Short mmCIF file of C-alpha atoms in Angstrom, two decimals:
data_model
loop_
_atom_site.label_atom_id
_atom_site.label_comp_id
_atom_site.label_asym_id
_atom_site.label_seq_id
_atom_site.Cartn_x
_atom_site.Cartn_y
_atom_site.Cartn_z
CA UNK A 243 0.00 0.00 0.00
CA UNK A 244 2.84 2.41 0.85
CA UNK A 245 4.33 1.93 -2.62
CA UNK A 246 0.99 2.71 -4.27
CA UNK A 247 0.65 5.89 -2.20
CA UNK A 248 4.14 7.05 -3.15
CA UNK A 249 3.34 6.63 -6.83
CA UNK A 250 0.21 8.76 -6.47
CA UNK A 251 1.81 11.60 -4.51
CA UNK A 252 3.46 13.22 -7.51
CA UNK A 253 0.04 13.43 -9.14
CA UNK A 254 -1.66 15.33 -6.32
CA UNK A 255 0.97 17.40 -4.50
CA UNK A 256 2.68 20.44 -5.96
CA UNK A 257 6.48 20.01 -5.83
CA UNK A 258 6.94 22.75 -3.23
CA UNK A 259 4.85 20.76 -0.74
CA UNK A 260 7.02 17.63 -0.71
CA UNK A 261 9.44 18.92 1.98
CA UNK A 262 6.45 20.10 4.00
CA UNK A 263 4.80 16.69 3.80
CA UNK A 264 8.01 15.08 5.05
CA UNK A 265 8.04 17.54 7.95
CA UNK A 266 4.40 16.75 8.78
CA UNK A 267 4.76 12.98 8.64
CA UNK A 268 7.87 13.09 10.82
CA UNK A 269 6.11 15.41 13.29
CA UNK A 270 8.86 18.02 13.16
CA UNK A 271 6.32 20.67 14.24
CA UNK A 272 2.92 20.62 15.88
CA UNK A 273 1.43 23.78 14.32
CA UNK A 274 1.40 24.41 10.56
CA UNK A 275 0.15 27.70 9.12
CA UNK A 276 -0.34 27.62 5.36
CA UNK A 277 -1.08 30.92 3.67
CA UNK A 278 -1.06 32.02 0.07
CA UNK A 279 -3.05 33.04 -2.96
CA UNK A 280 -5.74 31.42 -5.05
CA UNK A 281 -4.77 28.24 -6.82
CA UNK A 282 -1.89 27.45 -4.47
CA UNK A 283 -3.45 24.03 -3.56
CA UNK A 284 -2.62 24.49 0.13
CA UNK A 285 -6.08 23.27 1.22
CA UNK A 286 -5.80 20.23 -1.04
CA UNK A 287 -2.49 19.44 0.59
CA UNK A 288 -3.84 19.59 4.14
CA UNK A 289 -7.28 18.06 3.80
CA UNK A 290 -6.71 15.73 0.89
CA UNK A 291 -3.21 14.42 1.53
CA UNK A 292 -1.75 15.20 4.96
CA UNK A 293 -4.77 14.27 7.09
CA UNK A 294 -5.54 10.85 5.49
CA UNK A 295 -1.86 9.90 5.55
CA UNK A 296 -1.50 10.91 9.20
CA UNK A 297 -4.45 8.71 10.15
CA UNK A 298 -2.99 5.72 8.33
CA UNK A 299 0.38 6.31 9.96
CA UNK A 300 -0.94 6.95 13.49
CA UNK A 301 -3.64 4.42 14.50
CA UNK A 302 -4.52 6.06 17.82
CA UNK A 303 -5.68 9.48 16.62
CA UNK A 304 -8.74 11.07 15.04
CA UNK A 305 -9.09 14.33 13.07
CA UNK A 306 -11.45 17.29 13.41
CA UNK A 307 -11.85 19.76 10.52
CA UNK A 308 -13.38 23.19 11.13
CA UNK A 309 -14.96 26.02 9.16
CA UNK A 310 -16.43 29.06 10.85
CA UNK A 311 -19.85 28.49 9.26
CA UNK A 312 -21.13 24.92 9.19
CA UNK A 313 -23.13 25.15 5.96
CA UNK A 314 -19.94 25.83 3.99
CA UNK A 315 -18.42 22.45 4.89
CA UNK A 316 -20.40 20.29 2.45
CA UNK A 317 -18.98 22.12 -0.58
CA UNK A 318 -15.47 22.84 0.71
CA UNK A 319 -13.41 20.82 3.17
CA UNK A 320 -15.63 17.71 3.12
CA UNK A 321 -15.17 16.99 -0.62
CA UNK A 322 -11.53 18.11 -0.29
CA UNK A 323 -10.78 15.23 2.08
CA UNK A 324 -12.72 12.76 -0.07
CA UNK A 325 -10.79 13.88 -3.17
CA UNK A 326 -7.50 13.13 -1.44
CA UNK A 327 -8.63 9.71 -0.24
CA UNK A 328 -9.42 8.75 -3.83
CA UNK A 329 -6.23 10.31 -5.19
CA UNK A 330 -4.19 8.24 -2.76
CA UNK A 331 -6.03 5.07 -3.78
CA UNK A 332 -7.34 4.58 -0.24
CA UNK A 333 -11.06 4.79 -0.98
CA UNK A 334 -11.63 1.07 -0.30
CA UNK A 335 -10.23 1.56 3.19
CA UNK A 336 -12.44 4.50 4.13
CA UNK A 337 -16.17 4.56 4.79
CA UNK A 338 -17.36 7.78 3.16
CA UNK A 339 -20.80 9.16 4.10
CA UNK A 340 -23.05 11.31 1.91
CA UNK A 341 -22.70 14.41 4.06
CA UNK A 342 -20.37 15.85 6.66
CA UNK A 343 -22.68 15.32 9.65
CA UNK A 344 -21.43 11.72 9.72
CA UNK A 345 -17.63 11.34 10.12
CA UNK A 346 -15.45 9.64 7.53
CA UNK A 347 -14.12 6.39 9.01
CA UNK A 348 -10.87 4.55 8.38
CA UNK A 349 -12.20 0.98 8.29
CA UNK A 350 -9.13 -1.01 9.49
CA UNK A 351 -8.95 0.83 12.83
CA UNK A 352 -12.21 2.77 13.23
CA UNK A 353 -10.42 6.13 13.24
CA UNK A 354 -12.60 9.05 12.24
CA UNK A 355 -12.41 12.39 10.45
CA UNK A 356 -15.00 14.78 11.90
CA UNK A 357 -16.29 18.05 10.43
CA UNK A 358 -17.74 20.92 12.43
CA UNK A 359 -18.76 24.54 12.00
CA UNK A 360 -17.88 26.94 14.79
CA UNK A 361 -21.12 28.89 14.58
CA UNK A 362 -21.30 27.87 18.24
CA UNK A 363 -17.83 27.16 19.70
CA UNK A 364 -19.40 25.39 22.69
CA UNK A 365 -20.32 22.49 20.39
CA UNK A 366 -16.71 21.33 20.55
CA UNK A 367 -17.10 20.34 24.19
CA UNK A 368 -19.54 17.63 23.14
CA UNK A 369 -17.11 15.81 20.83
CA UNK A 370 -16.68 12.19 21.88
CA UNK A 371 -14.32 9.87 20.01
CA UNK A 372 -14.67 6.06 20.21
CA UNK A 373 -11.09 5.59 21.45
CA UNK A 374 -7.91 7.52 22.27
CA UNK A 375 -7.93 11.19 21.20
CA UNK A 376 -8.22 13.90 18.53
CA UNK A 377 -4.67 14.34 17.30
CA UNK A 378 -5.38 16.51 14.25
CA UNK A 379 -7.24 19.80 13.95
CA UNK A 380 -7.63 21.86 10.78
CA UNK A 381 -8.98 25.41 10.70
CA UNK A 382 -9.74 26.31 7.08
CA UNK A 383 -10.16 29.98 6.08
CA UNK A 384 -8.46 31.03 9.30
CA UNK A 385 -9.33 34.71 8.97
CA UNK A 386 -13.06 33.95 9.09
CA UNK A 387 -12.86 32.78 12.70
CA UNK A 388 -13.43 35.27 15.51
CA UNK A 389 -9.81 35.31 16.61
CA UNK A 390 -7.10 33.30 18.31
CA UNK A 391 -9.14 33.05 21.53
CA UNK A 392 -11.85 31.15 19.67
CA UNK A 393 -9.32 28.68 18.30
CA UNK A 394 -7.72 28.24 21.70
CA UNK A 395 -11.08 27.26 23.21
CA UNK A 396 -11.29 24.54 20.58
CA UNK A 397 -7.80 23.16 21.07
CA UNK A 398 -8.24 23.22 24.85
CA UNK A 399 -11.08 20.75 24.32
CA UNK A 400 -9.40 18.61 21.65
CA UNK A 401 -5.79 18.41 22.87
CA UNK A 402 -6.40 15.88 25.59
CA UNK A 403 -5.31 12.32 26.20
CA UNK A 404 -2.39 12.11 23.79
CA UNK A 405 1.22 13.03 23.18
CA UNK A 406 1.28 13.91 19.45
CA UNK A 407 -0.79 16.68 17.89
CA UNK A 408 -0.97 18.39 14.50
CA UNK A 409 -2.70 21.78 14.29
CA UNK A 410 -3.25 22.97 10.69
CA UNK A 411 -4.40 26.50 9.82
CA UNK A 412 -4.91 27.70 6.27
CA UNK A 413 -6.10 30.92 4.65
CA UNK A 414 -5.76 33.46 1.89
CA UNK A 415 -4.40 36.55 3.70
CA UNK A 416 -7.01 39.34 3.85
CA UNK A 417 -6.04 42.59 2.18
CA UNK A 418 -5.62 44.48 5.46
CA UNK A 419 -2.36 43.94 7.33
CA UNK A 420 -4.30 44.62 10.53
CA UNK A 421 -6.54 41.59 10.15
CA UNK A 422 -6.03 39.37 13.20
CA UNK A 423 -4.88 36.38 11.11
CA UNK A 424 -2.28 38.46 9.30
CA UNK A 425 -1.06 39.92 12.59
CA UNK A 426 -0.87 36.44 14.10
CA UNK A 427 1.37 35.19 11.31
CA UNK A 428 3.48 38.35 11.41
CA UNK A 429 4.01 37.78 15.11
CA UNK A 430 5.23 34.22 14.47
CA UNK A 431 7.53 35.46 11.71
CA UNK A 432 9.06 38.13 13.96
CA UNK A 433 9.43 35.73 16.88
CA UNK A 434 9.62 32.19 15.47
CA UNK A 435 8.36 29.40 17.71
CA UNK A 436 9.97 26.01 17.83
CA UNK A 437 6.69 24.17 17.31
CA UNK A 438 5.32 26.36 14.48
CA UNK A 439 6.06 26.22 10.74
CA UNK A 440 4.73 28.85 8.33
CA UNK A 441 4.39 28.08 4.63
CA UNK A 442 3.58 30.62 1.92
CA UNK A 443 2.58 29.35 -1.53
CA UNK A 444 1.09 30.58 -4.78
CA UNK A 445 -0.17 29.26 -8.09
CA UNK A 446 3.34 29.66 -9.54
CA UNK A 447 4.43 26.43 -7.85
CA UNK A 448 1.53 24.39 -9.21
CA UNK A 449 1.76 22.43 -12.49
CA UNK A 450 -0.08 24.49 -15.11
CA UNK A 451 -2.17 21.60 -16.34
CA UNK A 452 -3.75 21.27 -12.90
CA UNK A 453 -5.19 24.78 -13.05
CA UNK A 454 -6.03 24.99 -16.75
CA UNK A 455 -5.61 27.73 -19.37
CA UNK A 456 -8.64 29.79 -18.31
CA UNK A 457 -7.20 30.19 -14.83
CA UNK A 458 -4.00 31.65 -16.22
CA UNK A 459 -5.87 33.90 -18.64
CA UNK A 460 -7.74 35.46 -15.72
CA UNK A 461 -4.52 35.79 -13.74
CA UNK A 462 -2.68 37.58 -16.54
CA UNK A 463 -5.62 39.88 -17.23
CA UNK A 464 -5.82 40.94 -13.59
CA UNK A 465 -2.05 41.29 -13.36
CA UNK A 466 -2.11 43.73 -16.27
CA UNK A 467 -5.19 45.72 -15.27
CA UNK A 468 -4.81 45.78 -11.49
CA UNK A 469 -1.37 44.72 -10.19
CA UNK A 470 -2.33 45.47 -6.60
CA UNK A 471 -5.34 43.14 -6.72
CA UNK A 472 -3.14 40.51 -8.39
CA UNK A 473 -0.61 40.71 -5.57
CA UNK A 474 -3.36 40.21 -3.02
CA UNK A 475 -5.56 37.60 -4.69
CA UNK A 476 -3.03 35.40 -6.45
CA UNK A 477 0.23 36.00 -4.60
CA UNK A 478 -1.43 36.05 -1.17
CA UNK A 479 0.09 39.33 -0.04
CA UNK A 480 -1.68 41.68 2.36
CA UNK A 481 -1.25 44.85 0.31
CA UNK A 482 -3.62 47.03 2.39
CA UNK A 483 -2.31 49.66 4.79
CA UNK A 484 -4.69 48.59 7.56
CA UNK A 485 -6.49 51.90 7.57
#
């Protein structure tokens, strides 16, 4: 099975993410912040590749994937994880439900991938896993959450009963430098933490055939007409002054 997965990886991970995947699988850090522009495939990397592989590699953990608003999950992170399971050729080993209200289950061990909206952060306290603990959390569209305090309330509930944790956070940086998510990352960059790795990516690292010609036509048109918007939307740079 490992050989089959390795063959598939080059078909679903942009080359710049290979060192990051190695870092994740070896648990070199416990917090991973992935930021960047549209088409950078950072969310595909986390939800579709890293999380399924971590479950296969670590039989005692479960995963919990979050969006701020629950009704966005069905068309975003839920199909993202399913896509990766199929890309890795692991679909026969996972029980995949029709909607996100039922967790995805890794059949050999009973491990689960849960999905939850943080419309009400108190919901997290009711999470019960069948065995061991939640070792993986993923906060997609980080800037849409209320702030770091909201995320801390979640991890205080999930980070219990184990010794290895992976905390993924992904977002397209908002235009304002003063947005809390941008300031959070800037703080980590100014004072690096041993357990935190920050990755910045853009469409330029992704094979062109994955994105298609129309994507690049739109990119070049915006780059010519509005360079500032291009820098923000496709390069993932907070170009606003914060005013």
